[in-house]
Tab-separated table of C-alpha atoms in Angstrom:
chain	number	residue	atom	x	y	z
A	21	MET	CA	41.054	46.165	-66.952
A	22	GLU	CA	37.769	47.755	-67.748
A	23	GLU	CA	37.759	50.493	-70.310
A	24	ALA	CA	36.197	53.777	-69.404
A	25	GLY	CA	32.568	53.871	-70.380
A	26	ILE	CA	32.085	50.120	-70.131
A	27	ARG	CA	29.853	49.417	-67.209
A	28	ASN	CA	30.038	46.362	-65.046
A	29	ASP	CA	27.149	43.940	-64.741
A	30	GLU	CA	25.937	45.250	-61.446
A	31	GLU	CA	25.766	48.822	-62.679
A	32	LEU	CA	23.965	47.746	-65.822
A	33	ALA	CA	21.516	45.779	-63.708
A	34	ALA	CA	20.830	48.818	-61.556
A	35	ARG	CA	20.163	50.889	-64.650
A	36	ALA	CA	17.985	48.201	-66.171
A	37	ALA	CA	16.017	48.093	-62.939
A	38	GLY	CA	15.306	51.766	-63.537
A	39	GLY	CA	13.744	50.857	-66.878
A	40	GLU	CA	16.759	51.230	-69.161
A	41	LEU	CA	16.195	48.433	-71.641
A	42	SER	CA	19.478	49.009	-73.452
A	43	SER	CA	21.353	48.165	-70.259
A	44	PHE	CA	19.456	44.935	-69.923
A	45	GLU	CA	20.126	44.163	-73.568
A	46	GLU	CA	23.830	44.426	-72.855
A	47	LEU	CA	23.442	42.042	-69.922
A	48	VAL	CA	21.631	39.572	-72.155
A	49	ARG	CA	24.406	39.838	-74.712
A	50	ARG	CA	27.070	39.206	-72.100
A	51	HIS	CA	25.438	36.278	-70.385
A	52	ARG	CA	23.227	34.579	-72.950
A	53	GLN	CA	25.732	31.791	-73.426
A	54	ALA	CA	26.113	31.115	-69.698
A	55	VAL	CA	22.347	31.182	-69.249
A	56	TYR	CA	21.721	28.868	-72.177
A	57	ARG	CA	24.327	26.396	-70.952
A	58	ALA	CA	22.969	26.485	-67.419
A	59	CYS	CA	19.527	25.715	-68.832
A	60	TRP	CA	20.847	22.961	-71.064
A	61	ALA	CA	22.584	21.363	-68.097
A	62	VAL	CA	19.189	20.991	-66.437
A	63	ALA	CA	17.025	20.347	-69.486
A	64	GLY	CA	19.370	18.144	-71.463
A	65	ASN	CA	18.139	19.254	-74.883
A	66	HIS	CA	18.181	22.343	-77.058
A	67	ALA	CA	14.467	23.014	-77.377
A	68	ASP	CA	13.856	23.102	-73.641
A	69	ALA	CA	17.097	24.954	-72.972
A	70	ASP	CA	16.070	27.607	-75.493
A	71	ASP	CA	12.646	28.105	-73.927
A	72	ALA	CA	14.112	28.136	-70.436
A	73	ALA	CA	16.815	30.630	-71.390
A	74	GLN	CA	14.220	33.063	-72.735
A	75	GLU	CA	12.059	32.594	-69.691
A	76	ALA	CA	15.081	33.096	-67.446
A	77	PHE	CA	15.919	36.472	-68.938
A	78	LEU	CA	12.313	37.603	-68.706
A	79	ARG	CA	12.133	36.512	-65.071
A	80	ALA	CA	15.429	38.215	-64.355
A	81	PHE	CA	14.188	41.470	-65.843
A	82	ARG	CA	10.992	41.320	-63.820
A	83	SER	CA	12.964	40.595	-60.657
A	84	LEU	CA	15.533	43.340	-61.102
A	85	SER	CA	13.844	45.532	-58.533
A	86	SER	CA	14.825	43.036	-55.862
A	87	TYR	CA	18.343	42.433	-57.148
A	88	ASP	CA	21.034	43.807	-54.870
A	89	PRO	CA	23.755	45.414	-57.038
A	90	ASN	CA	26.256	44.850	-54.247
A	91	ARG	CA	26.137	41.162	-55.074
A	92	PRO	CA	27.576	39.649	-58.221
A	93	PHE	CA	25.073	39.528	-61.029
A	94	LEU	CA	25.991	36.317	-62.831
A	95	PRO	CA	25.410	33.872	-59.937
A	96	TRP	CA	22.048	35.520	-59.346
A	97	LEU	CA	21.178	35.161	-63.017
A	98	ARG	CA	22.383	31.548	-63.088
A	99	ARG	CA	20.090	30.657	-60.221
A	100	ILE	CA	17.147	32.170	-62.036
A	101	ALA	CA	18.090	30.263	-65.190
A	102	ARG	CA	18.325	27.021	-63.269
A	103	ASN	CA	14.941	27.545	-61.672
A	104	ALA	CA	13.357	28.393	-65.009
A	105	ALA	CA	14.792	25.221	-66.529
A	106	LEU	CA	13.741	23.061	-63.587
A	107	ASP	CA	10.211	24.434	-63.759
A	108	LEU	CA	10.052	23.774	-67.458
A	109	VAL	CA	11.324	20.207	-67.398
A	110	THR	CA	9.139	19.397	-64.425
A	111	ALA	CA	6.097	20.690	-66.246
A	112	ARG	CA	6.866	19.151	-69.611
A	113	ARG	CA	7.676	15.566	-68.974
A	114	PRO	CA	8.233	12.995	-66.297
A	115	ILE	CA	11.735	11.857	-65.575
A	116	VAL	CA	12.561	8.582	-67.299
A	117	PRO	CA	14.399	6.241	-64.958
A	118	LEU	CA	17.745	5.158	-66.245
A	119	GLU	CA	16.718	1.509	-66.376
A	120	GLU	CA	13.912	2.312	-68.783
A	121	VAL	CA	16.067	4.008	-71.367
A	122	ALA	CA	16.165	1.866	-74.427
A	123	ASP	CA	19.450	0.360	-75.453
A	124	PRO	CA	20.908	1.789	-78.610
A	125	PRO	CA	20.637	-0.761	-81.399
A	126	ASP	CA	23.532	-3.174	-81.474
A	127	PRO	CA	25.559	-2.632	-84.592
A	128	ALA	CA	27.201	-5.528	-86.303
A	129	PRO	CA	29.818	-6.984	-84.018
A	130	GLY	CA	33.224	-5.560	-84.678
A	131	PRO	CA	36.251	-5.459	-82.473
A	132	GLU	CA	37.530	-2.123	-83.703
A	133	GLN	CA	38.436	0.338	-81.012
A	134	ALA	CA	36.828	3.241	-82.860
A	135	LEU	CA	33.507	1.496	-83.035
A	136	ARG	CA	33.632	0.630	-79.333
A	137	GLU	CA	34.415	4.208	-78.441
A	138	ARG	CA	31.564	5.483	-80.548
A	139	GLN	CA	29.198	3.033	-78.937
A	140	GLU	CA	30.408	4.053	-75.514
A	141	GLY	CA	29.933	7.707	-76.378
A	142	GLU	CA	26.368	7.052	-77.512
A	143	ARG	CA	25.593	5.090	-74.370
A	144	LEU	CA	26.967	7.847	-72.222
A	145	GLU	CA	25.002	10.506	-74.065
A	146	THR	CA	21.844	8.508	-73.570
A	147	ALA	CA	22.687	7.980	-69.935
A	148	VAL	CA	23.363	11.699	-69.404
A	149	ALA	CA	20.035	12.540	-71.012
A	150	ALA	CA	18.339	10.081	-68.664
A	151	LEU	CA	19.849	11.518	-65.499
A	152	PRO	CA	17.471	13.386	-63.202
A	153	PRO	CA	17.872	17.135	-63.829
A	154	GLU	CA	19.648	17.867	-60.553
A	155	LEU	CA	22.230	15.145	-61.111
A	156	ARG	CA	22.763	16.093	-64.731
A	157	GLU	CA	23.117	19.731	-63.819
A	158	THR	CA	25.715	19.116	-61.120
A	159	PHE	CA	27.619	16.739	-63.343
A	160	LEU	CA	27.656	19.097	-66.326
A	161	LEU	CA	28.497	22.152	-64.262
A	162	ARG	CA	31.543	20.288	-63.018
A	163	ALA	CA	32.621	18.252	-66.003
A	164	ALA	CA	31.532	20.475	-68.898
A	165	GLU	CA	31.612	23.939	-67.362
A	166	GLY	CA	34.575	23.365	-65.065
A	167	LEU	CA	32.954	24.935	-62.005
A	168	SER	CA	34.503	24.121	-58.644
A	169	TYR	CA	32.475	22.350	-55.964
A	170	ALA	CA	32.095	25.693	-54.222
A	171	GLU	CA	30.810	27.410	-57.344
A	172	ILE	CA	28.355	24.614	-58.021
A	173	ALA	CA	27.138	24.838	-54.439
A	174	GLN	CA	26.524	28.520	-54.955
A	175	ALA	CA	24.901	28.115	-58.368
A	176	THR	CA	22.517	25.427	-57.167
A	177	SER	CA	21.946	26.798	-53.665
A	178	SER	CA	23.036	23.443	-52.291
A	179	PRO	CA	25.413	22.467	-49.515
A	180	LEU	CA	28.835	21.249	-50.535
A	181	GLY	CA	28.011	17.740	-49.353
A	182	THR	CA	24.996	17.611	-51.638
A	183	VAL	CA	27.127	18.688	-54.578
A	184	MET	CA	29.647	15.934	-53.903
A	185	SER	CA	26.951	13.372	-53.388
A	186	ARG	CA	25.109	14.325	-56.590
A	187	LEU	CA	28.325	14.235	-58.532
A	188	ALA	CA	29.152	10.777	-57.205
A	189	ARG	CA	25.657	9.509	-58.013
A	190	ALA	CA	25.723	10.962	-61.520
A	191	ARG	CA	29.081	9.417	-62.315
A	192	GLY	CA	28.014	6.176	-60.724
A	193	ARG	CA	24.969	5.979	-62.957
A	194	LEU	CA	26.954	6.778	-66.054
A	195	LEU	CA	29.502	4.098	-65.279
A	196	GLU	CA	26.736	1.710	-64.429
A	197	ALA	CA	25.211	2.370	-67.854
A	198	LEU	CA	28.530	1.659	-69.475
A	199	GLU	CA	29.142	-1.509	-67.547
A	200	LEU	CA	25.617	-2.862	-67.739
A	201	LYS	CA	25.249	-2.218	-71.401
A	202	GLY	CA	28.846	-2.740	-72.338
A	203	LYS	CA	30.987	-5.610	-71.457
A	204	GLY	CA	29.681	-5.889	-67.893
A	205	GLY	CA	33.197	-5.569	-66.535
A	206	GLU	CA	33.929	-5.442	-62.869
A	207	ARG	CA	36.179	-2.969	-61.161
A	208	GLY	CA	38.855	-3.871	-58.663
B	14	MET	CA	46.566	4.223	-47.476
B	15	SER	CA	44.419	1.251	-48.370
B	16	CYS	CA	42.041	1.006	-51.358
B	17	ARG	CA	39.131	1.375	-48.974
B	18	GLU	CA	40.510	4.646	-47.716
B	19	THR	CA	41.535	5.897	-51.124
B	20	GLU	CA	38.428	5.217	-53.157
B	21	PRO	CA	36.198	7.854	-51.498
B	22	LEU	CA	38.914	10.430	-52.055
B	23	LEU	CA	39.230	9.769	-55.762
B	24	PRO	CA	36.433	12.082	-56.988
B	25	ALA	CA	37.882	15.085	-55.157
B	26	TYR	CA	41.329	14.128	-56.409
B	27	HIS	CA	40.001	13.808	-59.948
B	28	ASP	CA	38.256	17.176	-59.691
B	29	GLY	CA	41.320	18.924	-58.291
B	30	GLU	CA	39.584	19.537	-54.988
B	31	SER	CA	41.855	17.530	-52.674
B	32	PRO	CA	43.938	19.288	-50.050
B	33	PRO	CA	47.647	19.112	-50.890
B	34	GLY	CA	48.480	16.506	-48.254
B	35	GLU	CA	45.625	14.266	-49.285
B	36	ARG	CA	46.568	14.622	-52.917
B	37	ALA	CA	50.038	13.373	-52.210
B	38	GLN	CA	48.664	10.410	-50.273
B	39	VAL	CA	46.270	9.500	-53.087
B	40	GLU	CA	49.032	9.765	-55.650
B	41	GLU	CA	51.256	7.559	-53.590
B	42	HIS	CA	48.557	4.918	-53.394
B	43	LEU	CA	47.741	5.207	-57.090
B	44	SER	CA	51.323	4.564	-57.984
B	45	THR	CA	51.031	1.100	-56.514
B	46	CYS	CA	47.368	0.159	-57.021
B	47	ALA	CA	46.003	-0.784	-60.429
B	48	ALA	CA	42.440	-1.169	-59.153
B	49	CYS	CA	42.273	2.417	-57.916
B	50	ARG	CA	43.895	3.659	-61.095
B	51	GLU	CA	41.120	1.920	-62.973
B	52	ALA	CA	38.514	3.517	-60.737
B	53	LEU	CA	40.043	6.897	-61.490
B	54	GLU	CA	39.956	6.097	-65.178
B	55	GLY	CA	36.248	5.345	-64.769
B	56	LEU	CA	35.669	8.883	-63.540
B	57	ARG	CA	37.471	10.210	-66.581
B	58	ARG	CA	35.371	8.045	-68.873
B	59	ALA	CA	32.193	9.296	-67.260
B	60	ASP	CA	33.306	12.899	-67.621
B	61	ALA	CA	33.878	12.358	-71.313
B	62	ALA	CA	30.094	12.316	-71.638
B	63	ALA	CA	29.826	15.857	-70.345
B	64	VAL	CA	29.115	17.753	-73.510
B	65	ILE	CA	26.834	20.727	-73.934
B	66	PRO	CA	26.391	21.257	-77.670
B	67	ASP	CA	27.137	24.754	-78.876
B	68	PRO	CA	24.171	26.128	-80.820
B	69	GLY	CA	26.379	28.703	-82.559
B	70	PRO	CA	26.534	32.506	-82.630
B	71	ASP	CA	23.424	32.942	-84.753
B	72	TYR	CA	21.352	31.231	-82.109
B	73	TYR	CA	22.618	33.532	-79.375
B	74	GLN	CA	21.787	36.616	-81.438
B	75	GLU	CA	18.346	35.242	-82.016
B	76	LEU	CA	17.968	34.588	-78.297
B	77	SER	CA	18.827	38.220	-77.548
B	78	ARG	CA	16.391	39.410	-80.168
B	79	LYS	CA	13.497	37.326	-78.893
B	80	VAL	CA	14.071	38.358	-75.289
B	81	MET	CA	14.325	42.046	-76.087
B	82	GLU	CA	11.299	41.946	-78.354
B	83	THR	CA	9.193	40.393	-75.648
B	84	LEU	CA	10.408	42.910	-73.112
B	85	ALA	CA	9.773	45.812	-75.440
B	86	GLU	CA	6.184	44.629	-75.874
B	87	GLU	CA	5.744	44.188	-72.146
B	88	THR	CA	7.392	47.368	-70.971
B	89	PRO	CA	5.314	50.476	-71.526
B	90	GLU	CA	7.252	53.546	-72.481
B	91	PRO	CA	7.360	56.369	-69.994
B	92	ALA	CA	4.608	58.877	-70.866
B	93	TRP	CA	7.028	61.592	-71.864
B	94	ILE	CA	8.828	59.435	-74.422
B	95	ALA	CA	5.846	58.658	-76.614
B	96	PRO	CA	5.429	62.175	-78.082
B	97	LEU	CA	9.142	62.254	-78.864
B	98	ARG	CA	8.820	59.107	-80.931
B	99	ARG	CA	5.953	60.415	-83.055
B	100	PRO	CA	6.790	61.950	-86.402
B	101	PRO	CA	6.923	65.733	-86.275
B	102	VAL	CA	3.514	67.348	-86.462
B	103	PRO	CA	3.169	70.590	-88.399
B	104	PHE	CA	2.757	73.568	-86.140
B	105	LEU	CA	-0.558	74.381	-87.727
B	106	ARG	CA	-1.954	71.045	-86.615
B	107	TRP	CA	-0.751	71.547	-83.050
B	108	GLY	CA	-2.295	74.974	-83.122
B	109	THR	CA	-5.539	73.609	-84.465
B	110	LEU	CA	-5.702	70.952	-81.812
B	111	ALA	CA	-4.869	73.410	-79.059
B	112	ALA	CA	-7.519	75.820	-80.276
B	113	ALA	CA	-10.114	73.075	-80.439
B	114	ALA	CA	-9.251	71.930	-76.919
B	115	MET	CA	-9.520	75.464	-75.639
B	116	VAL	CA	-12.954	75.907	-77.213
B	117	VAL	CA	-14.208	72.703	-75.627
B	118	LEU	CA	-12.862	73.633	-72.198
B	119	VAL	CA	-14.208	77.155	-72.249
B	120	ALA	CA	-17.586	76.078	-73.561
B	121	GLY	CA	-17.802	73.306	-70.997
B	122	GLY	CA	-16.825	75.691	-68.218
B	123	ILE	CA	-19.428	78.237	-69.205
B	124	TRP	CA	-22.041	75.539	-69.420
B	125	LEU	CA	-21.157	74.172	-65.976
B	126	GLU	CA	-21.106	77.655	-64.496
B	127	GLY	CA	-24.537	78.137	-65.945
B	128	LYS	CA	-25.783	74.987	-64.292
B	129	GLY	CA	-24.327	76.197	-60.994
B	130	ASP	CA	-23.974	72.634	-59.769
B	131	ARG	CA	-20.777	72.047	-57.777
B	132	THR	CA	-21.242	68.305	-57.673
B	133	ALA	CA	-19.944	68.135	-61.228
B	134	VAL	CA	-16.399	68.949	-60.134
B	135	PRO	CA	-15.324	65.696	-58.475
B	136	THR	CA	-16.810	63.536	-61.189
B	137	VAL	CA	-14.120	64.240	-63.766
B	138	THR	CA	-11.683	61.522	-62.770
B	139	ALA	CA	-11.860	58.672	-60.327
B	140	PRO	CA	-14.987	57.964	-58.410
B	141	SER	CA	-15.014	59.604	-55.021
B	142	PRO	CA	-15.189	57.507	-51.883
B	143	VAL	CA	-18.812	58.499	-51.603
B	144	MET	CA	-19.558	57.119	-55.030
B	145	GLU	CA	-17.686	53.931	-54.245
B	146	GLU	CA	-19.765	53.502	-51.206
B	147	VAL	CA	-22.886	53.918	-53.255
B	148	TYR	CA	-21.695	51.328	-55.768
B	149	LEU	CA	-20.682	48.863	-53.112
B	150	GLY	CA	-24.077	49.230	-51.647
B	151	GLY	CA	-25.519	48.336	-54.995
B	152	ALA	CA	-27.634	51.474	-55.074
B	153	ALA	CA	-28.320	53.288	-58.318
B	154	VAL	CA	-27.292	56.880	-58.848
B	155	GLU	CA	-29.747	59.161	-57.286
B	156	PRO	CA	-32.465	60.029	-59.793
B	157	GLY	CA	-32.165	63.693	-59.002
B	158	ALA	CA	-28.488	63.848	-59.825
B	159	ASP	CA	-27.408	66.340	-62.420
B	160	ALA	CA	-27.398	65.037	-65.962
B	161	GLY	CA	-24.105	66.874	-66.452
B	162	ILE	CA	-22.392	64.391	-64.211
B	163	GLN	CA	-23.347	61.552	-66.450
B	164	THR	CA	-22.301	63.211	-69.650
B	165	LEU	CA	-18.987	64.640	-68.467
B	166	ALA	CA	-17.789	61.803	-66.341
B	167	PRO	CA	-15.708	59.130	-68.117
B	168	PRO	CA	-17.496	55.886	-68.671
B	169	GLU	CA	-17.614	54.193	-65.340
B	170	PRO	CA	-16.705	50.556	-64.988
B	171	PRO	CA	-19.585	48.329	-64.108
B	172	PRO	CA	-20.243	48.737	-60.440
B	173	PRO	CA	-18.160	46.247	-58.483
B	174	PRO	CA	-20.496	43.653	-57.145
B	175	ARG	CA	-21.044	43.388	-53.474
B	176	LYS	CA	-18.919	40.235	-53.624
B	177	GLU	CA	-15.854	42.443	-53.327
B	178	VAL	CA	-16.566	42.856	-49.669
B	179	ASP	CA	-17.051	39.134	-49.325
B	180	LEU	CA	-13.715	38.500	-50.981
B	181	LYS	CA	-11.988	40.780	-48.561
B	182	THR	CA	-13.591	39.006	-45.668
B	183	ARG	CA	-12.584	35.701	-47.125
B	184	ALA	CA	-8.999	36.881	-47.524
B	185	GLU	CA	-8.876	37.807	-43.884
B	186	ALA	CA	-10.246	34.449	-42.911
B	187	ALA	CA	-7.871	32.610	-45.242
B	188	PRO	CA	-5.136	30.470	-43.713
B	189	ALA	CA	-1.845	32.160	-43.026
B	190	VAL	CA	0.922	32.212	-45.620
B	191	PRO	CA	2.740	28.881	-45.773
B	192	ALA	CA	5.507	28.822	-43.198
B	193	ILE	CA	8.281	27.979	-45.608
B	194	GLU	CA	8.441	29.125	-49.169
B	195	PRO	CA	10.613	26.867	-51.318
B	196	PRO	CA	13.994	28.499	-51.784
B	197	ARG	CA	13.671	28.314	-55.537
B	198	GLU	CA	10.676	30.580	-55.581
B	199	ALA	CA	12.379	33.075	-53.385
B	200	GLU	CA	15.353	33.042	-55.709
B	201	GLU	CA	13.129	33.964	-58.591
B	202	LYS	CA	11.937	36.938	-56.713
B	203	GLY	CA	15.457	38.171	-56.783
B	204	ALA	CA	17.158	35.728	-54.475
B	205	ASP	CA	15.978	37.589	-51.481
B	206	TYR	CA	14.028	36.101	-48.670
B	207	SER	CA	13.025	39.527	-47.521
B	208	GLN	CA	10.324	39.079	-50.165
B	209	ALA	CA	9.117	35.914	-48.557
B	210	ALA	CA	6.670	35.335	-45.789
B	211	PRO	CA	7.590	36.728	-42.389
B	212	ALA	CA	7.635	33.212	-41.017
B	213	LEU	CA	10.361	32.313	-43.467
B	214	ARG	CA	12.477	35.263	-42.534
B	215	GLN	CA	12.483	34.046	-39.000
B	216	VAL	CA	13.710	30.585	-39.822
B	217	PRO	CA	17.437	31.160	-39.312
B	218	VAL	CA	16.801	32.798	-35.980
B	219	GLN	CA	14.515	30.080	-34.746
B	220	VAL	CA	16.468	27.023	-35.704
B	221	ALA	CA	20.022	28.150	-35.527
B	222	PRO	CA	21.370	29.106	-32.161
B	223	GLY	CA	24.959	30.266	-32.583
B	224	PRO	CA	27.892	28.194	-31.504
B	225	ALA	CA	28.220	27.727	-27.786
B	226	GLY	CA	24.830	29.294	-27.291
B	227	ALA	CA	26.040	32.725	-28.333
B	228	PRO	CA	23.401	34.980	-29.830
B	229	LEU	CA	23.326	35.106	-33.589
B	230	PRO	CA	24.904	38.057	-35.271
B	231	PRO	CA	22.382	40.168	-37.099
B	232	ARG	CA	21.945	39.202	-40.696
B	233	SER	CA	21.094	41.750	-43.259
B	234	PRO	CA	17.926	41.146	-45.268
B	235	THR	CA	20.055	40.388	-48.304
B	236	ASP	CA	21.979	37.706	-46.423
B	237	THR	CA	18.945	35.644	-45.760
B	238	TYR	CA	18.642	34.403	-49.316
B	239	LYS	CA	21.499	32.046	-48.722
B	240	LEU	CA	19.399	30.029	-46.355
B	241	GLY	CA	19.273	26.424	-47.376
B	242	GLY	CA	22.228	26.781	-49.657
B	243	ASP	CA	24.957	28.406	-47.683
B	244	LEU	CA	25.853	26.963	-44.345
B	245	ARG	CA	28.869	29.104	-43.975
B	246	ALA	CA	27.469	32.403	-42.833
B	247	PRO	CA	29.722	33.714	-40.090
B	248	GLY	CA	28.615	32.852	-36.622
B	249	ILE	CA	26.137	30.231	-37.691
B	250	SER	CA	27.183	26.688	-37.242
B	251	PRO	CA	25.503	24.255	-39.587
B	252	LEU	CA	26.507	21.608	-37.062
B	253	ILE	CA	23.997	22.909	-34.671
B	254	GLU	CA	21.498	23.917	-37.299
B	255	ALA	CA	21.492	20.503	-38.839
B	256	SER	CA	21.312	18.323	-35.780
B	257	SER	CA	19.762	19.307	-32.563
B	258	ALA	CA	19.873	15.635	-31.540
B	259	PRO	CA	22.973	14.380	-33.328
B	260	ALA	CA	22.930	10.905	-34.788
B	261	PRO	CA	25.815	8.711	-33.661
B	262	ALA	CA	28.846	9.014	-35.909
B	263	PRO	CA	32.067	8.277	-34.056
B	264	SER	CA	34.312	9.086	-36.999
B	265	LEU	CA	32.689	12.464	-37.310
B	266	ASP	CA	33.184	13.138	-33.638
B	267	ALA	CA	36.807	12.185	-34.093
B	268	ALA	CA	37.093	14.537	-37.052
B	269	LEU	CA	35.713	17.360	-34.979
B	270	ARG	CA	38.141	16.546	-32.186
B	271	LEU	CA	41.051	16.539	-34.614
B	272	LEU	CA	39.965	19.860	-35.978
B	273	GLN	CA	39.825	21.325	-32.513
B	274	GLU	CA	43.255	19.880	-31.795
B	275	GLY	CA	44.672	21.735	-34.771
B	276	LYS	CA	44.910	18.798	-37.153
B	277	PRO	CA	42.867	20.013	-40.115
B	278	ALA	CA	44.319	17.613	-42.696
B	279	GLU	CA	43.317	14.569	-40.654
B	280	ALA	CA	39.975	16.101	-39.805
B	281	ASN	CA	39.288	16.837	-43.456
B	282	SER	CA	40.199	13.325	-44.456
B	283	LEU	CA	37.906	11.762	-41.858
B	284	ALA	CA	35.039	14.057	-42.701
B	285	THR	CA	35.450	13.408	-46.431
B	286	HIS	CA	35.393	9.663	-45.835
B	287	PHE	CA	32.325	10.023	-43.708
B	288	LEU	CA	30.517	12.109	-46.294
B	289	ALA	CA	31.437	9.830	-49.145
B	290	ALA	CA	30.252	6.802	-47.203
B	291	HIS	CA	27.085	8.403	-45.833
B	292	PRO	CA	26.000	11.227	-48.150
B	293	GLU	CA	22.452	11.162	-46.783
B	294	HIS	CA	23.399	10.855	-43.107
B	295	PRO	CA	21.547	13.302	-40.826
B	296	ARG	CA	24.914	14.717	-39.858
B	297	ALA	CA	26.134	15.151	-43.430
B	298	ALA	CA	25.915	18.913	-43.041
B	299	GLU	CA	28.145	18.656	-39.998
B	300	ALA	CA	30.700	16.724	-42.018
B	301	THR	CA	30.570	19.422	-44.669
B	302	ASP	CA	31.135	22.038	-42.052
B	303	ILE	CA	34.171	20.242	-40.692
B	304	MET	CA	35.535	19.915	-44.208
B	305	ILE	CA	35.047	23.590	-44.867
B	306	ARG	CA	36.705	24.627	-41.648
B	307	ALA	CA	39.554	22.201	-42.183
B	308	ARG	CA	40.045	23.325	-45.751
B	309	ARG	CA	39.994	26.894	-44.607
B	310	ALA	CA	42.654	26.089	-42.028
B	311	LEU	CA	44.689	24.440	-44.777
B	312	GLY	CA	44.342	27.515	-46.943
B	313	MET	CA	42.295	25.730	-49.585
B	314	ASP	CA	39.325	26.841	-51.599
B	315	GLU	CA	36.278	27.556	-49.648
B	316	ILE	CA	32.797	28.436	-50.651
B	317	PRO	CA	32.738	32.162	-51.213
B	318	ILE	CA	30.505	33.982	-48.805
B	319	LYS	CA	29.049	36.930	-50.595
């Protein structure tokens, strides 16, 4: 239940659109984590996610006049964050194809389970970083943020089929990285 | 179910997005099939890589600070706030300033009266249309003009070159706005296609006849932003939007038939298979639509239509 005096996002956004900076500050406070994480999902690293998150809030503030307070604020803000991050990563560097990502150095051979798991974790991290932004974003929104297919479709302005297909491709690439660089096992 | 039938359903099962009936079928198959259990385990292994590092609370405070600082620099204060922010000024100083202003005004008025030249009046603020015309024409101020005009008028910007007219002409001759603005850009403008080019606003009407040829229901300007992302607006069938000349896909036709016959679980299963096998098929949107309608009929999650 909302306490009296605490405004909801949409009301704050309407006030911020009227020039009330303190209302926008409250919106930033409430959603900075979601915005940062949405940006990280696209950018795949802190420095770019940080820049994109700042840019996203600035863009959101400048676009408030066209925000419709009858619609939920957070999905609108998430879309802006995603676009800011996509613009930034597109401008900053080309996408590195998965095949070109260097293998992590092979440590001394050891059969220990812990070592294998650590190696697998490192490979996966590298593979996630090498995913194209759209695939990484969909994958992280699902697997790290726990969004449903429907929510991802809304956040990325994509049809449900595209979400499922991106998710399948992202997971496929990650598994491929594991299998190619790991033991090269085959699945039944 | 066979492995071939089960494998495409595993991601939705893994993500908790399977309809109840399908879930039970998948579980039944998993209980007897080691290969599919391994495939499911693969999905779990992949998801273990999904980590977004937490930068910590200090970072988030810093993020807020940087954003608000930038906005404060960008956003000019309303005119009436500025005096309130200034430190209090002693009354004597206000009085002094007011008296000085009064002297200047009165003296200036007397002087102008004395000159008896009415042309001085409109020169105090913005240039009049007449003056603009003179500037655009590149002509100098008339030599006989009153010197008072030049001294009292605020410094004028350099006369706009005649190019301004050329620019306008060029703008008129410029090609029309691109027909389709990328959805992302429209989102940045507040997720509202009403900001976009008129041609874009017409897109849903032009390409999406309603089901069975019925006229489209009116969409509010705020609805249009879902174009390209949301195929579930009431009355608009993505089936028809996506494929005016449908590509052959017998299993999809069967799914549609099953849906119409009131068998949503079977329809959903067929459509899911189809989509998993052919994610880039021209009729993929149609498969999605069937899935959505079937899932709706089964009382499952559906994409919220805001």
